[in-house]
PDB file of C-alpha atoms and ligand atoms in Angstrom:
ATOM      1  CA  UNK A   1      -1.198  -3.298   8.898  1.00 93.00           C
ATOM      2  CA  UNK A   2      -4.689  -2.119   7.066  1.00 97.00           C
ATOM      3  CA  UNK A   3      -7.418  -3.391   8.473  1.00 98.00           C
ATOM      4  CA  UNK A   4     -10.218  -4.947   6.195  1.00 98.00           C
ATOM      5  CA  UNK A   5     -13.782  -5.414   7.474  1.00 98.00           C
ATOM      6  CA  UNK A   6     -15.653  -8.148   5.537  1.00 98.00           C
ATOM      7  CA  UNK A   7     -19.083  -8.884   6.144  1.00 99.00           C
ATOM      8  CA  UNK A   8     -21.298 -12.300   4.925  1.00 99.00           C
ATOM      9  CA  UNK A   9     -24.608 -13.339   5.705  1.00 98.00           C
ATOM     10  CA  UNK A  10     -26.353 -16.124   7.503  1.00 98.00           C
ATOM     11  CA  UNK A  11     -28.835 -18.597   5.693  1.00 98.00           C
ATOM     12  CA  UNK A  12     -31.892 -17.190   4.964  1.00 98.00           C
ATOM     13  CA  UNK A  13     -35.352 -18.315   3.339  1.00 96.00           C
ATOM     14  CA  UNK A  14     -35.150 -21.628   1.229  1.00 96.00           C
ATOM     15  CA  UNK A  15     -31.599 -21.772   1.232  1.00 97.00           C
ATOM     16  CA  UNK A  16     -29.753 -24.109   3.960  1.00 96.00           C
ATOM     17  CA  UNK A  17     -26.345 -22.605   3.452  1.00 98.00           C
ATOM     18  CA  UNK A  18     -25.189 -19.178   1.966  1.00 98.00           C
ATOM     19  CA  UNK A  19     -21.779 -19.337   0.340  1.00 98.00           C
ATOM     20  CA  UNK A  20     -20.475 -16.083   2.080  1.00 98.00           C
ATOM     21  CA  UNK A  21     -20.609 -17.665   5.310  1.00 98.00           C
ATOM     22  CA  UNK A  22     -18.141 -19.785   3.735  1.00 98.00           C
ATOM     23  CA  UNK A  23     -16.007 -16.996   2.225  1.00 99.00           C
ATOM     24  CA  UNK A  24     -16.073 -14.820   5.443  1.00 99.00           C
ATOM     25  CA  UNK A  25     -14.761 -18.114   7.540  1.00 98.00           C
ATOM     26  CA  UNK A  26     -12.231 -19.071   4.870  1.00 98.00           C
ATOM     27  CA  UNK A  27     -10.903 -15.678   4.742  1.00 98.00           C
ATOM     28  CA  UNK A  28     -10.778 -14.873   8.281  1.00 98.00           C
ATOM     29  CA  UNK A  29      -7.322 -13.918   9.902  1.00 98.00           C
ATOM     30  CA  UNK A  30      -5.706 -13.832   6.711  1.00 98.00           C
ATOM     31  CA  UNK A  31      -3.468 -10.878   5.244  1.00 98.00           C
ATOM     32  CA  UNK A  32      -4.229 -10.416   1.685  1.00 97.00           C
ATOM     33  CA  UNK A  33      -2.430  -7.471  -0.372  1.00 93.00           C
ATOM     34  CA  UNK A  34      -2.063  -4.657   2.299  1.00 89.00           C
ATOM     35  CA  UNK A  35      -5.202  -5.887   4.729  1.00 97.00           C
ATOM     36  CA  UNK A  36      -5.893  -7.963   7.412  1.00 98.00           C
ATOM     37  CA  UNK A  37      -9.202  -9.346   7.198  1.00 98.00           C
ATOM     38  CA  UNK A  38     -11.884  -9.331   9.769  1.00 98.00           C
ATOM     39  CA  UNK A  39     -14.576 -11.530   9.283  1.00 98.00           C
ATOM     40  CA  UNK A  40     -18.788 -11.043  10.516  1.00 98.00           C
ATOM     41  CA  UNK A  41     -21.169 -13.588   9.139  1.00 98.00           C
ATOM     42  CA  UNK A  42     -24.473 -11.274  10.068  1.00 98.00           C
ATOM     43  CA  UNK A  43     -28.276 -12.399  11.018  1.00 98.00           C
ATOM     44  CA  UNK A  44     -30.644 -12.120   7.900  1.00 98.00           C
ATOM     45  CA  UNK A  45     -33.093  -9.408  10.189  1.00 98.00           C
ATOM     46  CA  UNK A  46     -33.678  -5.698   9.067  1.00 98.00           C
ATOM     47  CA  UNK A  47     -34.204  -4.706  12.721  1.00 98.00           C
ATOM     48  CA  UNK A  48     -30.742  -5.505  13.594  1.00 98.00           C
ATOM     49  CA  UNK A  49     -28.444  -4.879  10.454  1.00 98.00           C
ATOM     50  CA  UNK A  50     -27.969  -1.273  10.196  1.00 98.00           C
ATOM     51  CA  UNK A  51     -26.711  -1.753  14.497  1.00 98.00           C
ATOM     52  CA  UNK A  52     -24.351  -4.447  13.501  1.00 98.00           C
ATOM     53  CA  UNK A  53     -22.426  -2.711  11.113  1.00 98.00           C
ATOM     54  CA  UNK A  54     -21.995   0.517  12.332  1.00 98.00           C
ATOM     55  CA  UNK A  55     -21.064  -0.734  15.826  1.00 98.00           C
ATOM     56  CA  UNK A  56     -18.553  -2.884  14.130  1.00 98.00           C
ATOM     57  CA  UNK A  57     -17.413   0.078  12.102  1.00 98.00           C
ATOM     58  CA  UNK A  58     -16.725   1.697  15.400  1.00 98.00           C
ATOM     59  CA  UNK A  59     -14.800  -1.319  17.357  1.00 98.00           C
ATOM     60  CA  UNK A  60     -12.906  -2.242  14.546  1.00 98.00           C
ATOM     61  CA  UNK A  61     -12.137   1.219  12.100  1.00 98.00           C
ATOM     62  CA  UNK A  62     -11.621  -0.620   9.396  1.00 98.00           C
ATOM     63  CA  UNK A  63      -9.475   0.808   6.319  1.00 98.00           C
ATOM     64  CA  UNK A  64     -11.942  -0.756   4.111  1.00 98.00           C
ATOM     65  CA  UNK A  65     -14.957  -2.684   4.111  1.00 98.00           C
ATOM     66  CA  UNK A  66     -16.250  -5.256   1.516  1.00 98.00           C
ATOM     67  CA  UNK A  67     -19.551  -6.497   2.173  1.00 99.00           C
ATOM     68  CA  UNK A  68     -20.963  -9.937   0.544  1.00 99.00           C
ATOM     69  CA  UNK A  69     -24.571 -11.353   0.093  1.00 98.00           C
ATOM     70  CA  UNK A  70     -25.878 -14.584  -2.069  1.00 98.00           C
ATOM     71  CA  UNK A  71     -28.238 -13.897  -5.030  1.00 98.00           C
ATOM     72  CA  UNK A  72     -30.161 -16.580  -6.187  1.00 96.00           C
ATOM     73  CA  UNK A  73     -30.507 -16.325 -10.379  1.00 95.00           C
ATOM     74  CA  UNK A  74     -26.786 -14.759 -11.497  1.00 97.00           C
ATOM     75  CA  UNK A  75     -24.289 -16.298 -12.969  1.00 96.00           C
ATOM     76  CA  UNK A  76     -21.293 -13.996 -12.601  1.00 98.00           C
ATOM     77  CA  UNK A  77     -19.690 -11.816  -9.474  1.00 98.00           C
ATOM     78  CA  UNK A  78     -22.048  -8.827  -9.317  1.00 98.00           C
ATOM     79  CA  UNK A  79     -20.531  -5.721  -7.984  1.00 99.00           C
ATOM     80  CA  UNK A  80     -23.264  -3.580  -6.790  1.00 99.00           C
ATOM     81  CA  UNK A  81     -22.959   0.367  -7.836  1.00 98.00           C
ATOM     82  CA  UNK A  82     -25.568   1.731  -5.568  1.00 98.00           C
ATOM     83  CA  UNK A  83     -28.000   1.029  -2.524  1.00 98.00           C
ATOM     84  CA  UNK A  84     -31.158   2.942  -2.387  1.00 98.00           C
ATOM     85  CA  UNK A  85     -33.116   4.706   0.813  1.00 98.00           C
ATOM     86  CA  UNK A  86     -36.037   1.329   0.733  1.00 98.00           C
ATOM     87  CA  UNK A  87     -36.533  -2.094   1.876  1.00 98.00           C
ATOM     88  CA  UNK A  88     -39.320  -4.414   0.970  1.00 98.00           C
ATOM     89  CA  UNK A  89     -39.527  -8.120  -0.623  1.00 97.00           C
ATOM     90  CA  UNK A  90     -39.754 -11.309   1.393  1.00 98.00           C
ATOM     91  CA  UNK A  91     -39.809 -11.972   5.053  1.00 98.00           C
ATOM     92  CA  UNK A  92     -36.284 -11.992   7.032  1.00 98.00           C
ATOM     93  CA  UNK A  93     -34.995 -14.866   9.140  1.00 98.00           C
ATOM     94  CA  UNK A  94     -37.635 -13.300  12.387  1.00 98.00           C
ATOM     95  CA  UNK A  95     -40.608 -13.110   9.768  1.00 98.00           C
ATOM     96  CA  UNK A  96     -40.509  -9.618   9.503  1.00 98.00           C
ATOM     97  CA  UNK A  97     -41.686  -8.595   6.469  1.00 98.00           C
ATOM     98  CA  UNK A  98     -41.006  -4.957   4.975  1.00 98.00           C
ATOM     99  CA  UNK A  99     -43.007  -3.189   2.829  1.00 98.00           C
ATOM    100  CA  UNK A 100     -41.365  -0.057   1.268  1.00 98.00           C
ATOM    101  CA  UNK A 101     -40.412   1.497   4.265  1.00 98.00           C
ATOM    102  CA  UNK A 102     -36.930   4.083   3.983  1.00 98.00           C
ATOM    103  CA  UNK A 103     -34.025   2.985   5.996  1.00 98.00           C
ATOM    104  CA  UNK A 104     -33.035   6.281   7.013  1.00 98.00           C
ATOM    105  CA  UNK A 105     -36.438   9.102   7.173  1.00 97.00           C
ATOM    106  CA  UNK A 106     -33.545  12.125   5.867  1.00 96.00           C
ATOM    107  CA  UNK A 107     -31.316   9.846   4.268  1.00 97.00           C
ATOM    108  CA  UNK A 108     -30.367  10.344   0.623  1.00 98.00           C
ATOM    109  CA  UNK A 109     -32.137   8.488  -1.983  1.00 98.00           C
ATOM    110  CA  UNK A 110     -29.306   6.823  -3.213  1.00 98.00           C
ATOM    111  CA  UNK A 111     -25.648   6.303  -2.435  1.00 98.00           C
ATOM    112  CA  UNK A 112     -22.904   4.843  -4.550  1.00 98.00           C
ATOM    113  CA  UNK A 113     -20.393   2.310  -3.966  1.00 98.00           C
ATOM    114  CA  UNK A 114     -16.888   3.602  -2.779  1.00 98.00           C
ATOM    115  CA  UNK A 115     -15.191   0.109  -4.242  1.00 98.00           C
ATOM    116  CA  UNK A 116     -12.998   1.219  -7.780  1.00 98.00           C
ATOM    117  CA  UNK A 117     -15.649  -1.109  -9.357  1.00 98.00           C
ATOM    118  CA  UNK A 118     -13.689  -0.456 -13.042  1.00 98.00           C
ATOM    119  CA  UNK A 119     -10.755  -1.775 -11.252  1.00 97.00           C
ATOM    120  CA  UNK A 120     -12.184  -4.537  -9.643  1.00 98.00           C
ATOM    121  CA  UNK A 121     -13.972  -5.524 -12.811  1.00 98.00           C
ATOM    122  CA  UNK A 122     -11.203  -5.631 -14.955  1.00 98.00           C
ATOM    123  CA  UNK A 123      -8.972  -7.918 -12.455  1.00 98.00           C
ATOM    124  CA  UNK A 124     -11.653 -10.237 -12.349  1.00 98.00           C
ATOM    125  CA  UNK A 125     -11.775 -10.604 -15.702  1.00 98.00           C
ATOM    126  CA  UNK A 126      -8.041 -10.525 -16.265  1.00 98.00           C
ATOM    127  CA  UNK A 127      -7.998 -13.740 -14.019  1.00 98.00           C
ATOM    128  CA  UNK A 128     -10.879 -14.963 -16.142  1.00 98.00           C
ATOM    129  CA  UNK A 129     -13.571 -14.965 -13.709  1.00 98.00           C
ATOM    130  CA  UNK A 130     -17.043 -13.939 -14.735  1.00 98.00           C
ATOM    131  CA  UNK A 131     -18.647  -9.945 -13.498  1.00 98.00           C
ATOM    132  CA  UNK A 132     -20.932  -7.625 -14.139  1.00 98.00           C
ATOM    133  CA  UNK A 133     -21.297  -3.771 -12.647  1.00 98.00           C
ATOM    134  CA  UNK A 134     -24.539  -4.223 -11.468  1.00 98.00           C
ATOM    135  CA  UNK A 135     -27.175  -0.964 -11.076  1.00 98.00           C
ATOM    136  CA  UNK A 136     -29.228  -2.418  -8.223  1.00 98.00           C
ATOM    137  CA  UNK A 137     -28.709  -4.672  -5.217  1.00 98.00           C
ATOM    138  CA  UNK A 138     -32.553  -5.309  -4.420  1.00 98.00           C
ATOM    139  CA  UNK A 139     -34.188  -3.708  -2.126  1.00 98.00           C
ATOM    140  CA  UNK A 140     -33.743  -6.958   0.702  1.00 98.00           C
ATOM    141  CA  UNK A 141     -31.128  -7.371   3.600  1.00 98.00           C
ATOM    142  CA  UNK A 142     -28.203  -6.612   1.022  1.00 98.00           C
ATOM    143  CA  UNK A 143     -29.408  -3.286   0.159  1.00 98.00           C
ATOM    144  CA  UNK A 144     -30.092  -2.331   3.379  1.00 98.00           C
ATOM    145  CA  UNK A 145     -26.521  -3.430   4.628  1.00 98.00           C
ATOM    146  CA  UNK A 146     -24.687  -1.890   1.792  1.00 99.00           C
ATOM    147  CA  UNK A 147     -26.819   1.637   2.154  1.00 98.00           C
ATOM    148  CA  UNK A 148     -26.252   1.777   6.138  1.00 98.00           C
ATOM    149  CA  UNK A 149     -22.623   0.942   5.550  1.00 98.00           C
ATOM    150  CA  UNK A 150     -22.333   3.865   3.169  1.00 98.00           C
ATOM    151  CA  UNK A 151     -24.625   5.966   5.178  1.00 98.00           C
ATOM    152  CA  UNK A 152     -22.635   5.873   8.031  1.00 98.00           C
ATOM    153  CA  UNK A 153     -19.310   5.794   6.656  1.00 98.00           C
ATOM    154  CA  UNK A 154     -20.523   9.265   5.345  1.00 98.00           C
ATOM    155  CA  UNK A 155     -22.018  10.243   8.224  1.00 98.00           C
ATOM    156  CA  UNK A 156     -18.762   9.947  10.263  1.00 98.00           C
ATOM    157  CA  UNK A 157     -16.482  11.623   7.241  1.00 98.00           C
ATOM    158  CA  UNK A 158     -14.400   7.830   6.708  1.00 97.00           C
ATOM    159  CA  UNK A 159     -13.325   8.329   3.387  1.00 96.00           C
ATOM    160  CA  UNK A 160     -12.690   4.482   2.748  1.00 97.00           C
ATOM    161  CA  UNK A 161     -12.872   2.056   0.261  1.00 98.00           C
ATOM    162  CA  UNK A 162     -16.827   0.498   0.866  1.00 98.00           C
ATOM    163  CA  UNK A 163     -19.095  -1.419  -0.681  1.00 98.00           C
ATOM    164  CA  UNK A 164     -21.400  -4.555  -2.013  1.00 99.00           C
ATOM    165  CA  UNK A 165     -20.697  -7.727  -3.833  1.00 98.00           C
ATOM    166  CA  UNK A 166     -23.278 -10.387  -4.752  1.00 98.00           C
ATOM    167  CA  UNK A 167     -22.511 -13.675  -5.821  1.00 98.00           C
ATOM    168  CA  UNK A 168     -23.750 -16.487  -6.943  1.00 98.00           C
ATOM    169  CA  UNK A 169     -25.022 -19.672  -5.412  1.00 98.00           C
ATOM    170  CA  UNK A 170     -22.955 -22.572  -4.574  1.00 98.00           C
ATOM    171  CA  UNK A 171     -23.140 -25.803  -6.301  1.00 98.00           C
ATOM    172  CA  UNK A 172     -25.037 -27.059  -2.778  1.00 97.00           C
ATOM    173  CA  UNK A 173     -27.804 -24.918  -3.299  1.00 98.00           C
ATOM    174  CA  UNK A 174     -27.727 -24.580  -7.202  1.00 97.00           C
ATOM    175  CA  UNK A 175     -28.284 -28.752  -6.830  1.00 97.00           C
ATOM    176  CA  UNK A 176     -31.341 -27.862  -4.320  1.00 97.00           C
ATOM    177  CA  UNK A 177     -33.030 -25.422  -5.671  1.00 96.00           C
ATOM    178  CA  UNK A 178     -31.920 -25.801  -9.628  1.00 96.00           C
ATOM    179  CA  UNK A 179     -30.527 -22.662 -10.423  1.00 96.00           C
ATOM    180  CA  UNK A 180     -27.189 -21.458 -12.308  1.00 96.00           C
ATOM    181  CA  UNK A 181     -24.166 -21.673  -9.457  1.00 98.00           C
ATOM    182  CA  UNK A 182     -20.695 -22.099  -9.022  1.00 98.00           C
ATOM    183  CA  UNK A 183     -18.224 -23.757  -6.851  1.00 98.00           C
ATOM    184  CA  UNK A 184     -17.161 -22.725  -3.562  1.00 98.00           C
ATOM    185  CA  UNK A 185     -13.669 -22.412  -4.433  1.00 98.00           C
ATOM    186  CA  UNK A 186     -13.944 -20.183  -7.108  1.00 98.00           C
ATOM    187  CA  UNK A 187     -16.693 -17.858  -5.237  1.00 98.00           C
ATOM    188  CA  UNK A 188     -13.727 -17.711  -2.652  1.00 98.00           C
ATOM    189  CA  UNK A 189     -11.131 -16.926  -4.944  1.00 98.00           C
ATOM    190  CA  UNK A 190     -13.257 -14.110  -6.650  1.00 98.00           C
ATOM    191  CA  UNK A 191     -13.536 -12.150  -3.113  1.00 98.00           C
ATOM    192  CA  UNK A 192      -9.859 -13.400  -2.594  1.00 98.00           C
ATOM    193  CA  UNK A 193      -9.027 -11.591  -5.928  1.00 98.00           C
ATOM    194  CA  UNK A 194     -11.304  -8.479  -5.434  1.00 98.00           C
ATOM    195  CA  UNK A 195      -9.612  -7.501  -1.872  1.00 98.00           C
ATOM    196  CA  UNK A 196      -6.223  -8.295  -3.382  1.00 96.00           C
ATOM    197  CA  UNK A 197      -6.516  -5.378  -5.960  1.00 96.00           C
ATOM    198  CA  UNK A 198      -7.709  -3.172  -3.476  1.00 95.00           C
ATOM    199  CA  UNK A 199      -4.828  -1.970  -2.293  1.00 71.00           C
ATOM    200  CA  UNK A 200      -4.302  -0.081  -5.138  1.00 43.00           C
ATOM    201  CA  UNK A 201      -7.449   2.131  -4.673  1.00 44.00           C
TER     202      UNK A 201
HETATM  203  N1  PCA B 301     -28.509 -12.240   0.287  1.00 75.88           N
HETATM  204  C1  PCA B 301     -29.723 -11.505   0.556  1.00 75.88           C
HETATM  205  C2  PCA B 301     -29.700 -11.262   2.024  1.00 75.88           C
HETATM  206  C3  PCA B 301     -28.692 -12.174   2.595  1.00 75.88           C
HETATM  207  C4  PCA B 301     -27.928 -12.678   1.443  1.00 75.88           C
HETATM  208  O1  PCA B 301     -26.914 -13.373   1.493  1.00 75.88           O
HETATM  209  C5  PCA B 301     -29.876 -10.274  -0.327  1.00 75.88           C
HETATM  210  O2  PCA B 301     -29.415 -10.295  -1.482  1.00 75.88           O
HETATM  211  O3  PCA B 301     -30.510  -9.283   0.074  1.00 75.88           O
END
């Protein structure tokens, strides 16, 4: 059986819950399409990200990897086409704050998204679930996961399916902090959906 590595976050500044927690624990253990899915719910701190996932790249060799991070403000599934060499924006969950820094000195400026994100885009909206190709994942803890994910993957020649998906909040925090959001269920079913038509890649 394929092994799928899927990553969510942690809480992190004003928000008390982050709805890929949620997806990540929900999806755990489960076989969907040709993968087994292993779930990591990772700390919101720079310092320790780009360690995380490529040590759990190693212990697990996963056949793909789907990575998932909340973005306050959409209103559809976002699936990112590219993480860039930077970080900067707010302060993490250790109050480190970055400020432009690269992630990787020699690493390339930019590198895309190894998800079919035409694919994935059109089975979303097949099962009429909102989703937009989206040309930039930020330059916060999402970006930085999605470009050491890539980095590495490249690094060590793993020609796998890899990548980034923001969503949107869940109705919990869309309540809190008045913003567009969606329910749980159907933020789980997206991901549920997305790893489903994976197999085909
Ligand atoms: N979203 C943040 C970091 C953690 C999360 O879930 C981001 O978009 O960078």
């Amino acid at each position: 059986m394929k092994k799928l590595l899927l990553t969510g976050y942690e809480p992190f500044l004003k928000f008390k819950t982050n709805p890929t927690q949620s997806v990540v624990e929900s999806l755990e253990g489960k076989v969907i399409g040709d993968y087994k899915i292993i779930g990591k719910v990772y700390p919101v701190v720079f310092k320790e990200i780009n360690a995380l996932i490529e040590q759990d790249i190693e212990d697990i060799e996963p056949d793909a990897v789907v990575s998932l991070g909340l973005a306050s403000g959409i209103s559809s599934i976002h699936l990112e086409r590219i993480a860039i060499n930077t970080i900067d924006g707010r302060k993490d969950n250790t109050g480190f704050k970055p400020d432009g820094e690269k992630i990787y000195e020699n690493g390339a400026d930019g590198i895309f998204s190894t998800l079919p994100l035409k694919q994935l885009e059109s089975a979303l909206l097949d099962e009429n679930i909102p989703v937009n190709i989206s040309n930039s994942a930020g330059t916060y803890l999402c970006n930085n996961l999605m470009y050491s994910e890539l980095h590495y993957l490249q690094q060590k020649e793993l020609d796998i399916p890899a990548g980034f998906i923001h969503v949107p909040p869940s109705h919990e925090i869309g309540i809190a902090q008045r913003v567009p959001s969606w329910s749980q269920e159907d933020i789980t079913r997206a991901i549920h959906i997305i790893i489903e038509n994976l197999q085909s890649n």
